[in-house]
């Protein structure tokens, strides 16, 4: 077996110190579900590794004063099963359920998924519409940036080499808010998304406001759908409104054709999933 | 008039007949069989008598269940020995290129590298191939697909071996590609092999096609295209080889025919056959994909050269690019029917892309042709088929072996015809089925009992079929208008021969030996590839010997211990090896009685066997198997050899078959018209496999076959662009998972096969064939769109729905 220089600090401060000293020469791992595959397939030489999986201080889900805070090391399985997330960020739990296999979900962390900056990451569209903020920490300080400003392209982010993504937080969903995450893969589970749609809005009766929509797998990074959101703002939900919103979101989707799907299907499905999500939510909605 | 272009038969049977290994032997050909055994089998195998059996037809736990679950059973990839080295293969960089030079010097210098081998190190013909030997073990001057092996590294660790591959310098001159099979047919196309690009072609006519169509009320013509499909077995190709001080080469590996592997190794490397021992009882899945040589010759070469034990285990990616697949095929069918529902004429055109080397492309084409009418009588027929070489990977044997592709087209045609003449699709099938005594297809005769009529009848009476309108209505709701879910119910039928067909030696042999403790060892040369045949064979022996299965020790494929029992392919094992075992067991019982008579002093004909004892009819004088064993100076051994019956007339190599299984399936599925997603809800399967030896195994085969058929219809495809594989992992090659598995009900009809053990036929391939066409027919039932191109992805469904909407 190939040996890789690996650091496994027990304290966050120690991890940040190693990062500040090594900078580009080191790659951060937590669940390591991506890097292990890449190394085994010899597609990537990771150089040195900083294994942060012992930093138990980064393993938490809590709600304080209307804000849900998720530690970087929280796994998809923990998110999927968390009563707080199920209540205060339900669509994130829906997305975490879809990710990978049970084995991947038990190891893979939410921060790892976000930091990878993959346009197909299932947890990112829900985090976008929830208005998540990422906390990036380095030995010289801490900064908080909205998740929408984090990824700049596939695998590329604004994070500096000496920074660590330590926390993801978002305003807890309130009882008058509706949300959903819908996605399509090449099969029901164990597949990478071909297209994913996250939706959140306030809803009074059937009247929508403060609408937020994010689309996965239809652009080099997860994108929002501002024109669709603007169209829906102040509208009462009906099947006709949903159909019109679907037409708009299809034009905001910027998909490409690859081995998993086609441009036209993906764009059209951005609309279809919006319709499907609405139907699901309003079927059980008390209004 | 019938024209036949026969295959260039270079298939080398390892042995015309298994040589005796001692003990008494009973050998049965079909002719002898007919004289002596048929009546008793026929009468006994009637369902009413099944209760009389102790082990046949019972849900016996698989003999390999426990060791497979607790991990004590070693698959080829589980084998490790002290001091072994790892072998890794350098694959071609281009799908088509000349090799100008290979420089291995840098790789050889890498610490830990034991040896780097190229074609120069091979003494034999350096070729392999079941039907003809056109594939190099290690390429000399040319590569024809990206899976071609160019060099072989042996190193102390797998990592060093991999590193060494990167250090081998190969000077290539890329050549133009041949990737369109239609192009391959042209005179002026690039030639991939000396004799051209046509592996095999077949042309048959029967009756008068012109007047046949003239008498038809409805004629339907369609072109069906099918993708390349991967076997996707759990265990990728693996094995371990070593050479002892006397030069005996032992190869333990995956495979589907140990004895032929010996022949292929010996021929390729010019090493004496008697100095080669293949051991391959347990293989982690095959489905035809391990029929051709994979690791065996490479292992042998490396072990002989290095004189060290060595292991090779293909990665999933290596498996995808280098091994055989299901043939991509284009089939054009024009079929005529009268308004009363009589099929009158059928014209078929087949183009099969075999990829870079022959392997079994020719025989697969034969089976496409043999099954191109489905299990139906059509008096006027014209078929033309070609199998060609291209640079698109390589295709060969895959469960169904051409019958899968033929039925996909024919079973679609049947539903289209039924709709056009306003007839129930199962009734149209039932009206045209082949029965015993009929001349069918290209002129074959159905000489045995054939259960397709009973399979169809049982399917027609199934509540899912009789109540289909209500079931369909219940499922088609959800949203409004075309946004909702649509349910469809489809049906398809199929048949397939058991065994290799005319012109190929097709026999099986079993040896039984009495152990000192009164247990019996069963030696069988076929392979347990997951289908459960070792259990079925054990049950057959247990029934005749009246000995519990746990008292029978099973020794599987080992060319120095078991007799040659033929291939583990072609739906033949439980039928042929089962019958050989039955013969051996009857022989064995006679011998036991003979020995026992000396002890109990009663004539053998007055004795019978019961629970591991021989006793006289009054039951007063008893002698146990153990007592018999201890009374003997030499071990008691009995052999049984069974020859599969063959037809009188040969059409082409492997054509025709004589014993046929069949299957009918009903599929219930939902189409989400919003997203194009398909959910298969329920599948009913009615296979006729003759007497069911073990219901658990038949259900297991049926369920696995259905899921495989779902993958073919809806998910799976090897994507090849310009000769390069684009999806080489199980994250991009999409298999159905447990989430996609529907409710499955298997209710077999048991039409006894008179030449089969206790009336058993076989089940391995017919279980998967009807699923894909039944899905296509159900899709049509749901949304009114006829798909003719596999796999039917949501993308295709949405596009088709859109087109349909625009037309309206």
XYZ file of C-alpha atoms in Angstrom, chain B residues 3-9 131-132 199-204 366 650-653:
20
model
C -28.257 -21.706 -48.207
C -25.741 -22.215 -45.489
C -22.451 -20.508 -45.024
C -20.946 -22.664 -42.365
C -18.603 -21.459 -39.681
C -14.933 -22.084 -39.912
C -15.019 -24.570 -37.083
C -14.316 -20.595 -31.442
C -11.226 -19.442 -33.291
C -16.650 -13.022 -38.227
C -19.603 -15.034 -39.397
C -22.624 -14.732 -41.643
C -25.770 -16.808 -41.930
C -28.433 -16.812 -44.623
C -31.491 -19.030 -44.518
C -26.420 -18.619 -34.640
C -26.872 -29.631 -38.696
C -27.507 -26.085 -39.902
C -24.373 -24.461 -38.611
C -22.078 -25.050 -35.705
